[in-house]
Amino acid sequence: MLHGYEDGHSLIASSVDLQMEAARTILILSDMSGPSMQAGFESYITAYPIPMTSYYAVAKTWYAEEMDRPGCVWTHTLLIQINDLSRIHNLEVLLNHFLRPEKQGDLKYYKNPILLNVNKSKNESNIIGDYHFKNYEIEFLNKFLYSIYYKASNESSYFISDQPSKYEKLIFLIWSQQWPSLRSKFNFCTGSISNRKIHDNIFDFQIIPEETIRHIHREMPKAYFIEDNSLNSSPSYPDWVHIASKDIAANNNSKLRRVLWDVGEQTQGGRNDYSILVYISDCLISEDEIDDKLESIIFCLNELYPSPDKGKKIKNYLFGSKLLSIDNLTQPIDDIKLLSQLSTTNYH
């Protein structure tokens, strides 16, 4: 879908017809993300599931300085079936399909579906190759993980920067690691000049200019803010942050990621489960002694679901018929050792 200025901000071209409410949601989110353009925010990405549809939207917006009327933007929105979202191993490949239109250009590109070669996408999953991450990029990964999955696991998280575009690919790498049900719910904007929301649901993560902080803080007192200049500091993080950050930076089909996806799909939770599921997944692929491994996993499950009637699906998945053997990625556990741990644990 392409939106731009035509007697007001409107739909210019599309390859699909949507119901009125869904079309209106996209129209609103395809407009400029604030009352006036801010330096450094001339282009940005907005990603969100479209309510009451089977689509997930990933959009790129450009400030249309060539238009006679100030405040105009172009927005190219890719609509992906939510079931297909999990088939794209590295979501960063979507960035290659955005096309900024010309003022009087041909609209044919926006009127036809785009064919994405999923197998090619998977083969090119390590799109960063031998890229050496800069210190600020590693620190961004750490701070993002710590804030969005821990500090603000039930709230929105904001990153304050006047150069949002340099973090765009990092966010796509983080998003790509998420298991299917989590990535299909996650929404973010890399250039929010004002607070972005769908109805009353605030986006999970947004990059904002400093001028926006006061307004957001009044609207959302519990919002978690991270400052760009704080990336020079290196506070100590829990082990799960370093485990997850290293996997994101590697950007490949690692054992950890495959197990995390498998385990994550057995939960009904969302972002607030992430840190413990990283611990469990790392523990499953570790070469620790069996007794230590089982003890750690039982401890983690108790942290997630302390009540016996909660988390039955993942408990049965880990300690049921599979006995901790996941698609040949982990070693099966002997029944007797498992029963011994379950009968003597403090978390019965």
Short mmCIF file of C-alpha atoms in Angstrom, two decimals:
data_model
loop_
_atom_site.label_atom_id
_atom_site.label_comp_id
_atom_site.label_asym_id
_atom_site.label_seq_id
_atom_site.Cartn_x
_atom_site.Cartn_y
_atom_site.Cartn_z
CA MET A 1 0.00 0.00 0.00
CA LEU A 2 1.17 3.53 -0.77
CA HIS A 3 -0.12 6.56 1.10
CA GLY A 4 0.69 10.18 0.36
CA TYR A 5 -0.80 13.60 -0.18
CA GLU A 6 -3.74 13.89 -2.57
CA ASP A 7 -6.24 16.48 -1.31
CA GLY A 8 -5.19 15.39 2.18
CA HIS A 9 -3.26 12.36 3.37
CA SER A 10 -4.84 9.39 1.61
CA LEU A 11 -4.35 5.99 -0.03
CA ILE A 12 -2.66 6.38 -3.42
CA ALA A 13 -2.26 2.77 -4.56
CA SER A 14 -2.71 -0.73 -3.16
CA SER A 15 -2.55 -4.41 -4.14
CA VAL A 16 -5.26 -5.41 -1.65
CA ASP A 17 -8.67 -4.20 -0.46
CA LEU A 18 -9.15 -4.01 3.30
CA GLN A 19 -12.22 -3.47 5.46
CA MET A 20 -12.89 0.13 6.45
CA GLU A 21 -11.62 -0.09 10.04
CA ALA A 22 -8.32 -1.75 9.05
CA ALA A 23 -7.82 0.72 6.19
CA ARG A 24 -8.43 3.61 8.59
CA THR A 25 -5.85 2.28 11.08
CA ILE A 26 -3.22 2.08 8.34
CA LEU A 27 -4.16 5.54 7.05
CA ILE A 28 -3.63 7.07 10.51
CA LEU A 29 -0.31 5.29 11.12
CA SER A 30 0.96 6.09 7.64
CA ASP A 31 0.71 9.84 8.29
CA MET A 32 3.54 11.83 9.89
CA SER A 33 4.19 10.54 13.41
CA GLY A 34 3.83 14.01 14.96
CA PRO A 35 2.55 17.54 14.34
CA SER A 36 5.71 18.68 12.56
CA MET A 37 8.88 17.08 11.21
CA GLN A 38 11.93 16.87 13.48
CA ALA A 39 15.52 16.89 12.21
CA GLY A 40 16.80 13.32 12.02
CA PHE A 41 13.29 11.85 11.75
CA GLU A 42 12.85 12.37 8.00
CA SER A 43 12.39 8.62 7.50
CA TYR A 44 11.40 5.85 9.89
CA ILE A 45 9.82 2.39 10.21
CA THR A 46 6.48 1.56 11.83
CA ALA A 47 5.55 -2.09 12.47
CA TYR A 48 2.35 -3.41 14.02
CA PRO A 49 -0.33 -6.15 13.79
CA ILE A 50 -3.52 -4.77 12.24
CA PRO A 51 -6.46 -5.40 14.63
CA MET A 52 -9.31 -7.61 13.41
CA THR A 53 -7.29 -8.85 10.41
CA SER A 54 -4.79 -11.62 9.64
CA TYR A 55 -2.20 -9.04 8.54
CA TYR A 56 0.92 -7.59 10.08
CA ALA A 57 2.01 -4.20 8.68
CA VAL A 58 5.61 -3.04 8.22
CA ALA A 59 5.80 0.49 6.85
CA LYS A 60 8.48 2.97 5.86
CA THR A 61 7.71 6.69 5.90
CA TRP A 62 9.66 9.44 4.13
CA TYR A 63 9.20 13.18 4.54
CA ALA A 64 7.99 14.50 1.16
CA GLU A 65 9.88 17.79 1.00
CA GLU A 66 9.23 17.99 -2.76
CA MET A 67 5.49 18.54 -2.19
CA ASP A 68 4.13 22.10 -2.28
CA ARG A 69 2.28 21.62 1.00
CA PRO A 70 4.52 21.35 4.10
CA GLY A 71 4.09 18.34 6.37
CA CYS A 72 3.49 15.77 3.64
CA VAL A 73 4.90 12.25 3.77
CA TRP A 74 5.07 9.15 1.62
CA THR A 75 4.47 5.80 3.36
CA HIS A 76 4.98 2.40 1.74
CA THR A 77 3.30 -0.35 3.81
CA LEU A 78 4.03 -4.06 3.36
CA LEU A 79 1.19 -6.33 4.50
CA ILE A 80 2.26 -9.80 5.59
CA GLN A 81 -0.03 -12.64 6.61
CA ILE A 82 0.67 -13.21 10.30
CA ASN A 83 1.08 -16.96 9.70
CA ASP A 84 3.78 -16.16 7.14
CA LEU A 85 5.69 -13.84 9.47
CA SER A 86 7.40 -16.81 11.14
CA ARG A 87 8.63 -18.10 7.75
CA ILE A 88 10.88 -15.06 7.26
CA HIS A 89 13.98 -16.02 9.21
CA ASN A 90 15.61 -12.61 9.04
CA LEU A 91 13.02 -9.83 8.97
CA GLU A 92 15.71 -7.35 7.94
CA VAL A 93 15.24 -8.50 4.33
CA LEU A 94 11.94 -6.58 4.32
CA LEU A 95 13.92 -3.33 4.26
CA ASN A 96 15.06 -4.19 0.72
CA HIS A 97 11.49 -4.00 -0.59
CA PHE A 98 10.59 -0.45 0.39
CA LEU A 99 10.46 2.00 -2.50
CA ARG A 100 10.10 5.75 -2.16
CA PRO A 101 7.86 7.03 -4.97
CA GLU A 102 8.52 9.90 -7.32
CA LYS A 103 6.09 12.82 -7.27
CA GLN A 104 4.67 11.91 -10.69
CA GLY A 105 6.05 8.37 -10.82
CA ASP A 106 4.66 5.05 -11.99
CA LEU A 107 2.48 3.41 -9.30
CA LYS A 108 2.60 -0.10 -10.79
CA TYR A 109 5.01 -1.34 -8.10
CA TYR A 110 2.46 -0.62 -5.35
CA LYS A 111 -0.46 -2.27 -7.15
CA ASN A 112 1.03 -5.76 -7.30
CA PRO A 113 1.93 -8.21 -4.52
CA ILE A 114 5.64 -8.64 -3.78
CA LEU A 115 7.06 -12.15 -3.98
CA LEU A 116 9.51 -12.85 -1.17
CA ASN A 117 11.75 -15.89 -1.60
CA VAL A 118 11.67 -17.36 1.91
CA ASN A 119 14.39 -19.95 1.21
CA LYS A 120 16.69 -17.28 -0.16
CA SER A 121 15.90 -15.16 2.89
CA LYS A 122 16.95 -18.04 5.15
CA ASN A 123 20.16 -18.69 3.22
CA GLU A 124 21.04 -15.02 3.53
CA SER A 125 20.09 -14.93 7.19
CA ASN A 126 23.50 -13.79 8.31
CA ILE A 127 23.04 -10.57 6.37
CA ILE A 128 25.62 -8.74 8.48
CA GLY A 129 28.33 -11.24 7.53
CA ASP A 130 31.58 -10.50 9.34
CA TYR A 131 30.33 -7.12 10.46
CA HIS A 132 32.01 -6.03 13.70
CA PHE A 133 29.50 -4.45 16.05
CA LYS A 134 30.48 -1.09 17.47
CA ASN A 135 30.44 -0.65 21.24
CA TYR A 136 27.37 1.58 21.14
CA GLU A 137 25.50 -1.06 19.08
CA ILE A 138 26.23 -3.84 21.58
CA GLU A 139 25.21 -1.51 24.39
CA PHE A 140 22.00 -0.67 22.54
CA LEU A 141 21.19 -4.38 22.27
CA ASN A 142 21.83 -4.84 25.99
CA LYS A 143 19.77 -1.82 27.01
CA PHE A 144 16.94 -2.71 24.66
CA LEU A 145 16.74 -6.29 25.96
CA TYR A 146 16.92 -5.21 29.58
CA SER A 147 14.28 -2.51 29.18
CA ILE A 148 11.73 -4.09 26.86
CA TYR A 149 11.84 -7.58 28.42
CA TYR A 150 12.43 -6.70 32.06
CA LYS A 151 12.13 -3.10 33.19
CA ALA A 152 9.19 -2.35 30.89
CA SER A 153 7.88 -5.86 30.24
CA ASN A 154 4.30 -4.70 30.84
CA GLU A 155 4.77 -1.07 29.83
CA SER A 156 6.12 0.87 26.87
CA SER A 157 9.79 1.62 26.41
CA TYR A 158 11.26 4.73 24.76
CA PHE A 159 14.71 5.36 23.38
CA ILE A 160 15.70 9.02 23.13
CA SER A 161 17.87 9.87 20.14
CA ASP A 162 18.32 12.49 17.45
CA GLN A 163 19.70 9.83 15.04
CA PRO A 164 17.08 7.06 15.03
CA SER A 165 18.02 5.59 11.64
CA LYS A 166 21.32 4.16 12.91
CA TYR A 167 19.41 1.78 15.22
CA GLU A 168 16.93 0.59 12.60
CA LYS A 169 18.72 -2.62 11.57
CA LEU A 170 19.47 -3.49 15.21
CA ILE A 171 15.77 -3.42 16.01
CA PHE A 172 15.07 -5.74 13.07
CA LEU A 173 17.73 -8.16 14.34
CA ILE A 174 16.08 -8.15 17.78
CA TRP A 175 12.65 -8.65 16.24
CA SER A 176 13.96 -11.56 14.15
CA GLN A 177 15.03 -13.45 17.26
CA GLN A 178 11.53 -13.40 18.76
CA TRP A 179 9.52 -16.62 18.53
CA PRO A 180 6.51 -16.47 16.14
CA SER A 181 3.71 -15.62 18.58
CA LEU A 182 5.84 -12.91 20.22
CA ARG A 183 7.04 -11.29 16.97
CA SER A 184 3.45 -11.19 15.65
CA LYS A 185 2.34 -9.10 18.67
CA PHE A 186 5.38 -6.84 18.91
CA ASN A 187 4.92 -3.29 17.60
CA PHE A 188 7.47 -0.51 17.29
CA CYS A 189 8.28 2.77 15.58
CA THR A 190 11.81 3.98 14.88
CA GLY A 191 10.71 7.61 14.54
CA SER A 192 7.88 8.67 16.88
CA ILE A 193 7.66 12.45 16.93
CA SER A 194 4.65 11.96 19.23
CA ASN A 195 3.37 8.88 21.06
CA ARG A 196 2.14 6.18 18.68
CA LYS A 197 -0.80 3.95 19.47
CA ILE A 198 -3.58 1.86 17.95
CA HIS A 199 -6.78 2.85 19.68
CA ASP A 200 -5.60 2.98 23.32
CA ASN A 201 -2.76 0.48 22.92
CA ILE A 202 0.62 2.23 23.07
CA PHE A 203 3.42 0.76 20.94
CA ASP A 204 5.87 -1.50 22.79
CA PHE A 205 9.00 0.36 21.70
CA GLN A 206 9.56 3.77 20.15
CA ILE A 207 12.52 5.97 19.30
CA ILE A 208 11.64 9.57 20.14
CA PRO A 209 13.25 13.04 20.09
CA GLU A 210 14.04 14.68 23.43
CA GLU A 211 11.24 17.22 22.95
CA THR A 212 8.64 14.44 23.21
CA ILE A 213 9.66 13.15 26.67
CA ARG A 214 7.61 15.55 28.77
CA HIS A 215 4.38 14.91 26.87
CA ILE A 216 4.80 11.11 27.03
CA HIS A 217 5.73 11.20 30.71
CA ARG A 218 2.50 13.08 31.49
CA GLU A 219 0.50 10.57 29.48
CA MET A 220 2.34 7.49 30.77
CA PRO A 221 4.00 7.95 34.19
CA LYS A 222 5.32 4.34 34.18
CA ALA A 223 7.00 4.58 30.77
CA TYR A 224 10.66 3.54 30.69
CA PHE A 225 13.13 5.92 29.01
CA ILE A 226 16.63 5.20 27.68
CA GLU A 227 18.89 8.02 26.61
CA ASP A 228 21.16 7.81 23.57
CA ASN A 229 24.09 9.32 25.44
CA SER A 230 23.81 6.64 28.15
CA LEU A 231 25.12 4.05 25.67
CA ASN A 232 28.64 5.02 26.63
CA SER A 233 28.09 3.57 30.09
CA SER A 234 28.30 -0.17 30.66
CA PRO A 235 26.27 -1.24 33.70
CA SER A 236 26.19 -4.86 34.76
CA TYR A 237 23.36 -6.89 33.25
CA PRO A 238 21.87 -10.27 34.19
CA ASP A 239 23.33 -13.29 32.37
CA TRP A 240 20.26 -13.69 30.15
CA VAL A 241 20.90 -10.26 28.59
CA HIS A 242 24.41 -11.25 27.48
CA ILE A 243 23.19 -14.67 26.25
CA ALA A 244 20.41 -13.10 24.17
CA SER A 245 22.52 -10.19 22.94
CA LYS A 246 25.27 -12.51 21.71
CA ASP A 247 22.71 -14.61 19.82
CA ILE A 248 21.14 -11.52 18.21
CA ALA A 249 24.54 -10.21 17.12
CA ALA A 250 25.41 -13.60 15.57
CA ASN A 251 22.12 -13.41 13.62
CA ASN A 252 22.04 -17.05 12.59
CA ASN A 253 19.90 -20.14 13.00
CA SER A 254 21.64 -21.06 16.26
CA LYS A 255 20.72 -23.88 18.62
CA LEU A 256 19.66 -21.32 21.21
CA ARG A 257 17.30 -19.58 18.80
CA ARG A 258 15.73 -22.82 17.58
CA VAL A 259 15.14 -24.05 21.13
CA LEU A 260 13.89 -20.60 22.24
CA TRP A 261 11.35 -20.63 19.41
CA ASP A 262 10.25 -24.15 20.32
CA VAL A 263 9.91 -23.41 24.04
CA GLY A 264 8.45 -19.92 23.54
CA GLU A 265 5.55 -21.28 21.52
CA GLN A 266 4.48 -23.41 24.51
CA THR A 267 3.66 -20.38 26.64
CA GLN A 268 0.68 -18.06 26.70
CA GLY A 269 2.79 -15.15 27.89
CA GLY A 270 4.58 -12.41 26.04
CA ARG A 271 7.54 -10.13 26.64
CA ASN A 272 7.54 -10.69 30.39
CA ASP A 273 8.37 -14.40 29.86
CA TYR A 274 11.35 -13.71 27.60
CA SER A 275 14.18 -13.50 30.13
CA ILE A 276 13.32 -16.77 31.87
CA LEU A 277 12.74 -18.58 28.57
CA VAL A 278 16.22 -17.51 27.44
CA TYR A 279 17.62 -19.06 30.63
CA ILE A 280 15.65 -22.27 30.04
CA SER A 281 16.71 -22.50 26.39
CA ASP A 282 20.35 -21.87 27.22
CA CYS A 283 20.17 -24.46 29.97
CA LEU A 284 18.64 -27.04 27.61
CA ILE A 285 21.51 -26.78 25.13
CA SER A 286 24.24 -26.55 27.76
CA GLU A 287 26.62 -29.36 28.63
CA ASP A 288 25.97 -29.05 32.34
CA GLU A 289 25.49 -32.10 34.52
CA ILE A 290 21.96 -33.49 34.17
CA ASP A 291 21.05 -32.87 37.83
CA ASP A 292 22.22 -29.25 37.65
CA LYS A 293 20.38 -28.72 34.37
CA LEU A 294 17.11 -30.10 35.72
CA GLU A 295 17.41 -28.11 38.93
CA SER A 296 17.89 -24.87 36.96
CA ILE A 297 14.96 -25.55 34.64
CA ILE A 298 12.63 -26.40 37.53
CA PHE A 299 13.70 -23.19 39.29
CA CYS A 300 12.98 -21.15 36.14
CA LEU A 301 9.57 -22.75 35.64
CA ASN A 302 8.68 -21.97 39.23
CA GLU A 303 9.61 -18.33 38.63
CA LEU A 304 7.31 -18.25 35.57
CA TYR A 305 4.44 -20.39 36.85
CA PRO A 306 4.62 -20.92 40.64
CA SER A 307 1.05 -22.21 40.78
CA PRO A 308 0.61 -25.92 39.87
CA ASP A 309 -2.39 -25.12 37.65
CA LYS A 310 -0.49 -22.54 35.57
CA GLY A 311 1.84 -23.18 32.64
CA LYS A 312 0.65 -26.75 32.18
CA LYS A 313 1.44 -26.70 28.47
CA ILE A 314 5.14 -25.86 28.83
CA LYS A 315 5.56 -28.05 31.94
CA ASN A 316 4.13 -31.03 30.11
CA TYR A 317 6.15 -30.13 27.03
CA LEU A 318 9.45 -30.11 28.93
CA PHE A 319 8.77 -32.93 31.40
CA GLY A 320 6.26 -34.99 29.44
CA SER A 321 6.77 -37.32 26.50
CA LYS A 322 9.70 -35.39 25.03
CA LEU A 323 11.72 -35.56 28.22
CA LEU A 324 13.71 -32.45 27.28
CA SER A 325 14.70 -33.74 23.84
CA ILE A 326 13.83 -31.05 21.32
CA ASP A 327 14.31 -31.87 17.63
CA ASN A 328 17.71 -33.48 18.27
CA LEU A 329 18.99 -30.15 19.58
CA THR A 330 19.05 -31.30 23.19
CA GLN A 331 19.85 -34.59 24.87
CA PRO A 332 16.95 -36.67 26.28
CA ILE A 333 16.79 -36.97 30.04
CA ASP A 334 16.60 -40.31 31.83
CA ASP A 335 13.17 -40.88 33.45
CA ILE A 336 14.63 -41.80 36.84
CA LYS A 337 16.78 -38.67 37.07
CA LEU A 338 13.80 -36.52 36.12
CA LEU A 339 11.49 -38.19 38.66
CA SER A 340 14.18 -37.86 41.31
CA GLN A 341 14.46 -34.10 40.75
CA LEU A 342 10.69 -33.57 40.58
CA SER A 343 10.14 -35.50 43.82
CA THR A 344 12.84 -33.69 45.81
CA THR A 345 12.58 -30.12 44.51
CA ASN A 346 11.52 -27.28 46.81
CA TYR A 347 9.18 -26.12 44.04
CA HIS A 348 6.82 -29.10 44.08
#
